XYZ file of N, CA and C in Angstrom:
375
model
N 19.395 -76.101 17.908
C 19.923 -77.092 17.239
C 21.974 -77.587 18.005
N 22.483 -78.561 17.665
C 23.749 -78.167 17.685
C 24.133 -78.999 16.839
N 25.110 -77.852 16.313
C 26.307 -78.875 14.839
C 27.718 -79.412 15.392
N 27.850 -80.395 15.023
C 29.430 -80.548 15.264
C 30.378 -79.687 14.359
N 30.802 -79.285 15.023
C 32.717 -78.891 14.073
C 33.187 -79.369 13.992
N 34.212 -79.453 12.879
C 35.434 -80.528 12.517
C 35.990 -80.028 11.163
N 36.960 -78.808 11.966
C 37.313 -78.498 10.426
C 38.770 -77.890 10.522
N 39.605 -77.988 9.577
C 40.743 -77.891 9.582
C 41.107 -76.038 9.088
N 42.082 -75.435 10.116
C 41.989 -73.991 9.892
C 43.471 -74.111 9.834
N 43.918 -73.181 8.342
C 45.514 -72.644 8.549
C 45.609 -71.582 9.142
N 46.529 -71.638 10.296
C 46.842 -70.171 10.994
C 47.748 -69.065 10.099
N 47.288 -67.975 9.252
C 48.147 -67.046 8.412
C 49.698 -66.881 9.414
N 49.862 -66.917 10.680
C 50.445 -65.859 10.952
C 51.681 -67.123 11.224
N 51.493 -68.690 11.593
C 52.366 -69.635 11.388
C 52.750 -70.564 10.443
N 51.406 -70.787 9.565
C 51.523 -71.551 8.162
C 51.274 -72.639 8.791
N 51.277 -73.086 10.148
C 50.612 -74.451 10.384
C 48.790 -74.630 10.767
N 48.425 -76.091 9.949
C 46.681 -75.894 10.687
C 46.989 -76.489 11.283
N 45.741 -76.209 12.084
C 45.249 -76.644 13.492
C 44.057 -77.119 12.870
N 43.472 -78.478 13.235
C 42.391 -79.585 13.280
C 41.643 -78.919 14.629
N 40.202 -77.749 14.203
C 39.274 -78.010 15.564
C 38.215 -78.903 15.423
N 37.843 -78.720 16.995
C 36.465 -79.599 17.257
C 36.224 -79.114 17.885
N 34.736 -79.351 18.051
C 33.469 -79.152 19.204
C 32.535 -78.657 18.762
N 31.875 -78.140 19.027
C 29.949 -78.150 18.737
C 29.714 -76.278 18.386
N 28.779 -75.893 17.634
C 28.004 -74.839 17.197
C 26.648 -74.704 17.851
N 26.403 -74.268 18.226
C 24.925 -74.278 19.083
C 24.094 -73.137 18.033
N 22.968 -73.490 17.408
C 22.035 -72.924 17.154
C 20.666 -72.197 17.121
N 20.411 -71.375 17.679
C 18.775 -70.637 17.824
C 18.140 -69.954 16.792
N 17.127 -70.733 16.790
C 16.265 -70.489 15.624
C 15.282 -69.619 16.117
N 14.808 -68.600 15.765
C 13.387 -68.223 15.884
C 12.375 -68.024 14.285
N 10.997 -68.515 13.656
C 10.502 -67.925 12.917
C 9.568 -67.913 13.567
N 8.889 -66.784 12.404
C 7.527 -65.815 13.322
C 6.935 -66.356 12.022
N 5.674 -66.312 11.257
C 5.135 -66.041 10.380
C 4.400 -64.735 10.637
N 3.980 -63.716 9.455
C 3.418 -62.612 9.366
C 1.941 -62.842 9.021
N 0.704 -62.208 8.993
C -0.192 -62.062 8.546
C -0.289 -62.241 6.638
N 0.549 -62.038 6.214
C 0.918 -62.307 5.002
C 1.343 -63.308 4.193
N 1.685 -64.451 5.556
C 2.468 -65.420 4.971
C 3.555 -65.537 5.197
N 4.871 -64.151 4.952
C 6.256 -64.049 4.877
C 6.950 -65.078 6.407
N 7.663 -65.158 6.383
C 8.208 -65.464 7.751
C 9.878 -64.821 7.961
N 9.647 -64.215 9.272
C 10.540 -63.156 10.072
C 11.533 -64.521 10.334
N 13.124 -64.206 10.170
C 13.810 -65.632 10.764
C 14.943 -64.593 11.034
N 15.008 -65.578 12.896
C 16.491 -65.090 13.613
C 16.894 -65.858 13.713
N 18.338 -66.016 13.547
C 19.405 -67.145 13.894
C 20.166 -66.539 14.804
N 20.885 -67.354 15.816
C 21.873 -67.527 17.159
C 22.707 -67.880 16.738
N 24.298 -68.177 16.465
C 25.264 -69.062 16.592
C 25.805 -69.145 17.757
N 26.798 -69.829 18.253
C 27.423 -70.139 19.532
C 28.642 -71.015 19.927
N 29.834 -70.728 19.513
C 30.782 -71.757 19.460
C 31.016 -72.289 20.840
N 31.126 -73.939 20.854
C 30.925 -74.182 22.177
C 31.964 -75.087 22.391
N 33.205 -74.646 23.300
C 34.399 -75.915 23.246
C 34.970 -76.491 22.508
N 35.095 -75.240 21.407
C 35.643 -75.455 19.821
C 36.961 -75.261 19.897
N 38.039 -76.017 20.257
C 39.752 -76.240 20.501
C 40.073 -76.736 19.346
N 41.766 -76.748 19.376
C 42.411 -77.111 18.328
C 44.314 -76.668 19.001
N 44.914 -78.123 18.592
C 46.265 -78.081 18.841
C 47.232 -78.384 17.673
N 47.907 -76.803 17.866
C 48.392 -76.502 16.112
C 50.312 -77.852 16.699
N 50.555 -77.646 15.828
C 51.988 -79.066 15.158
C 52.604 -78.719 16.694
N 53.034 -77.655 16.688
C 54.036 -76.836 17.496
C 53.581 -77.258 18.557
N 52.354 -77.310 19.110
C 51.596 -77.823 20.186
C 50.731 -76.512 21.083
N 50.517 -75.843 20.168
C 49.691 -74.460 20.439
C 48.801 -74.581 20.699
N 47.849 -74.566 21.894
C 46.504 -74.277 22.420
C 45.629 -73.770 21.757
N 44.333 -73.654 20.893
C 43.362 -73.082 20.350
C 42.137 -72.922 20.695
N 41.582 -71.993 20.512
C 40.524 -71.274 21.044
C 39.971 -71.315 19.585
N 38.153 -71.743 19.202
C 37.470 -70.828 18.442
C 37.063 -69.692 19.577
N 36.680 -68.685 19.522
C 35.622 -68.132 19.813
C 34.834 -67.440 19.499
N 33.145 -66.784 19.675
C 32.601 -65.558 18.814
C 31.054 -66.712 18.915
N 30.104 -65.647 18.342
C 28.965 -65.839 17.800
C 28.451 -65.426 16.517
N 27.573 -65.872 16.109
C 27.237 -65.075 14.689
C 25.339 -65.360 14.878
N 25.240 -64.003 14.504
C 23.333 -64.039 14.330
C 23.157 -62.836 12.904
N 21.867 -63.623 12.661
C 21.691 -63.427 11.567
C 19.798 -63.182 11.918
N 19.725 -61.935 10.404
C 17.789 -61.666 11.016
C 17.692 -61.612 9.175
N 16.352 -62.106 8.616
C 16.289 -62.192 7.123
C 14.928 -62.239 7.014
N 14.411 -62.404 6.487
C 13.035 -61.780 5.817
C 12.336 -62.623 4.823
N 11.517 -63.540 4.839
C 11.639 -64.193 3.736
C 9.827 -64.135 2.867
N 9.452 -62.997 1.919
C 8.246 -62.550 1.334
C 7.364 -64.046 1.311
N 6.493 -63.701 0.712
C 4.774 -64.987 0.528
C 5.490 -65.118 -1.359
N 5.590 -66.311 -1.625
C 5.588 -66.601 -3.330
C 6.869 -66.394 -4.094
N 8.315 -65.760 -2.732
C 9.267 -65.213 -3.329
C 9.857 -66.583 -3.258
N 11.378 -66.706 -3.652
C 12.123 -67.899 -3.798
C 12.733 -67.770 -2.304
N 13.070 -68.937 -1.981
C 14.164 -68.687 0.082
C 14.691 -68.522 -0.253
N 16.070 -67.778 -0.127
C 17.219 -68.035 0.161
C 17.569 -66.962 0.875
N 18.825 -66.861 1.123
C 19.953 -66.086 2.083
C 20.904 -66.341 2.122
N 21.940 -64.954 2.435
C 23.495 -64.887 2.778
C 24.003 -64.829 4.054
N 24.868 -65.433 4.555
C 24.781 -65.675 6.296
C 26.848 -65.373 6.017
N 27.130 -64.799 6.873
C 28.424 -64.423 7.152
C 28.762 -64.832 8.672
N 29.566 -65.807 8.907
C 29.850 -65.509 10.374
C 31.846 -65.389 10.047
N 31.470 -64.852 12.123
C 32.970 -64.360 11.870
C 32.903 -65.158 13.333
N 33.970 -65.350 13.865
C 34.958 -65.936 14.986
C 36.744 -66.053 14.552
N 36.836 -65.641 16.029
C 38.219 -65.284 16.685
C 39.200 -67.008 16.706
N 40.455 -66.623 16.433
C 41.137 -67.906 17.091
C 42.179 -67.482 17.406
N 42.381 -67.835 19.057
C 42.806 -67.003 20.103
C 43.245 -68.529 20.199
N 45.191 -67.915 21.259
C 45.802 -68.404 21.677
C 46.160 -67.605 23.804
N 46.816 -69.074 24.040
C 47.090 -68.293 25.448
C 47.460 -67.144 25.473
N 48.359 -66.417 24.594
C 49.467 -65.540 24.489
C 48.815 -64.531 23.429
N 49.005 -63.440 23.400
C 48.834 -62.457 22.390
C 49.148 -62.685 20.965
N 50.406 -63.525 20.280
C 50.715 -63.907 19.758
C 49.898 -64.913 18.633
N 50.226 -65.199 17.377
C 49.359 -66.314 16.148
C 48.085 -66.067 16.888
N 47.338 -65.302 16.665
C 45.761 -65.146 17.221
C 44.970 -64.694 15.712
N 44.093 -64.954 15.221
C 43.671 -64.604 13.559
C 41.831 -65.017 13.425
N 41.199 -63.909 12.274
C 39.926 -63.862 12.204
C 39.690 -65.234 11.351
N 38.648 -65.871 11.587
C 38.075 -66.933 10.030
C 36.655 -66.469 10.019
N 36.183 -66.208 8.698
C 35.334 -66.036 8.583
C 35.140 -66.189 7.304
N 33.591 -66.857 7.385
C 32.874 -67.803 6.367
C 31.857 -67.334 5.828
N 31.438 -67.642 5.043
C 29.959 -66.746 4.097
C 29.102 -67.523 3.228
N 28.219 -68.275 4.103
C 27.385 -68.965 3.442
C 26.234 -69.073 2.797
N 25.952 -69.661 1.736
C 24.452 -69.471 0.713
C 23.127 -70.354 1.349
N 22.250 -70.409 1.672
C 21.397 -71.169 2.164
C 20.284 -70.949 1.333
N 19.630 -72.153 0.876
C 18.748 -72.213 0.276
C 16.772 -73.320 0.623
N 16.257 -72.437 0.504
C 15.251 -73.547 1.146
C 14.490 -73.737 0.149
N 14.365 -75.625 0.377
C 13.430 -76.510 -0.613
C 11.743 -75.913 -0.571
N 11.194 -77.035 -1.912
C 9.964 -76.761 -1.458
C 9.161 -77.623 0.004
N 10.089 -78.120 0.731
C 9.668 -78.582 1.677
C 10.109 -77.639 2.836
N 10.416 -76.527 2.484
C 11.012 -75.659 3.403
C 12.041 -76.166 4.654
N 13.108 -77.061 3.814
C 14.089 -77.421 4.437
C 16.116 -77.005 3.789
N 16.544 -76.418 4.730
C 17.275 -75.462 4.252
C 18.689 -76.033 3.915
N 18.837 -76.103 2.568
C 20.411 -76.473 1.844
C 21.480 -75.350 2.011
N 22.388 -75.567 2.571
C 23.837 -74.520 2.423
C 25.061 -74.992 1.920
N 25.659 -73.983 1.306
C 26.483 -74.266 0.555
C 27.053 -73.127 1.226
N 28.569 -73.695 1.296
C 30.443 -72.737 1.722
C 30.080 -71.935 0.189
N 29.951 -70.400 0.226
C 30.592 -69.460 -0.530
C 32.195 -68.891 -0.617
N 32.668 -68.296 0.609
C 33.591 -67.664 0.670
C 34.302 -68.099 2.455
N 35.676 -68.225 2.037
C 36.126 -68.680 3.357
C 37.588 -67.507 3.448
N 37.623 -66.743 4.049
C 38.677 -66.028 4.440
C 39.561 -65.836 6.156
N 40.605 -65.815 6.084
C 41.938 -66.493 7.697
C 42.447 -64.629 6.874
N 42.072 -64.027 8.180
C 43.258 -62.785 8.304
C 43.609 -62.782 10.028
N 45.228 -62.331 9.404
C 46.080 -62.195 11.112
C 45.713 -61.432 11.748
N 44.771 -61.530 13.538
C 44.799 -60.157 14.188
C 45.544 -59.966 15.195
N 46.759 -60.246 15.569
C 47.436 -59.678 15.925
C 47.700 -60.470 17.792
């Protein structure tokens, strides 16, 4: 599944806001065990996500996210996922880490609803 990414991120090194656009491609693998539990694997990959700062500096958001979890039968189906991406420039300055924590709850139809819980940005040098 390909999801568009369109989000401003503040660079902690320069304080400028960079609008990033591109796609994150998600691959899901779900297996049901004999007891009715679901084993889920998720892999997300940044695809061509770029942005230009107010200073003209070009940025790329690179990285992957991988998550594995288990939903036992008859239990509430929810999970927390952490994404960690590096934001890099052509040089060695102004690079930083972008972390997001999401909480996912599955409704009675098995459809996920996602809530952003926390977002942290830190200087990476």
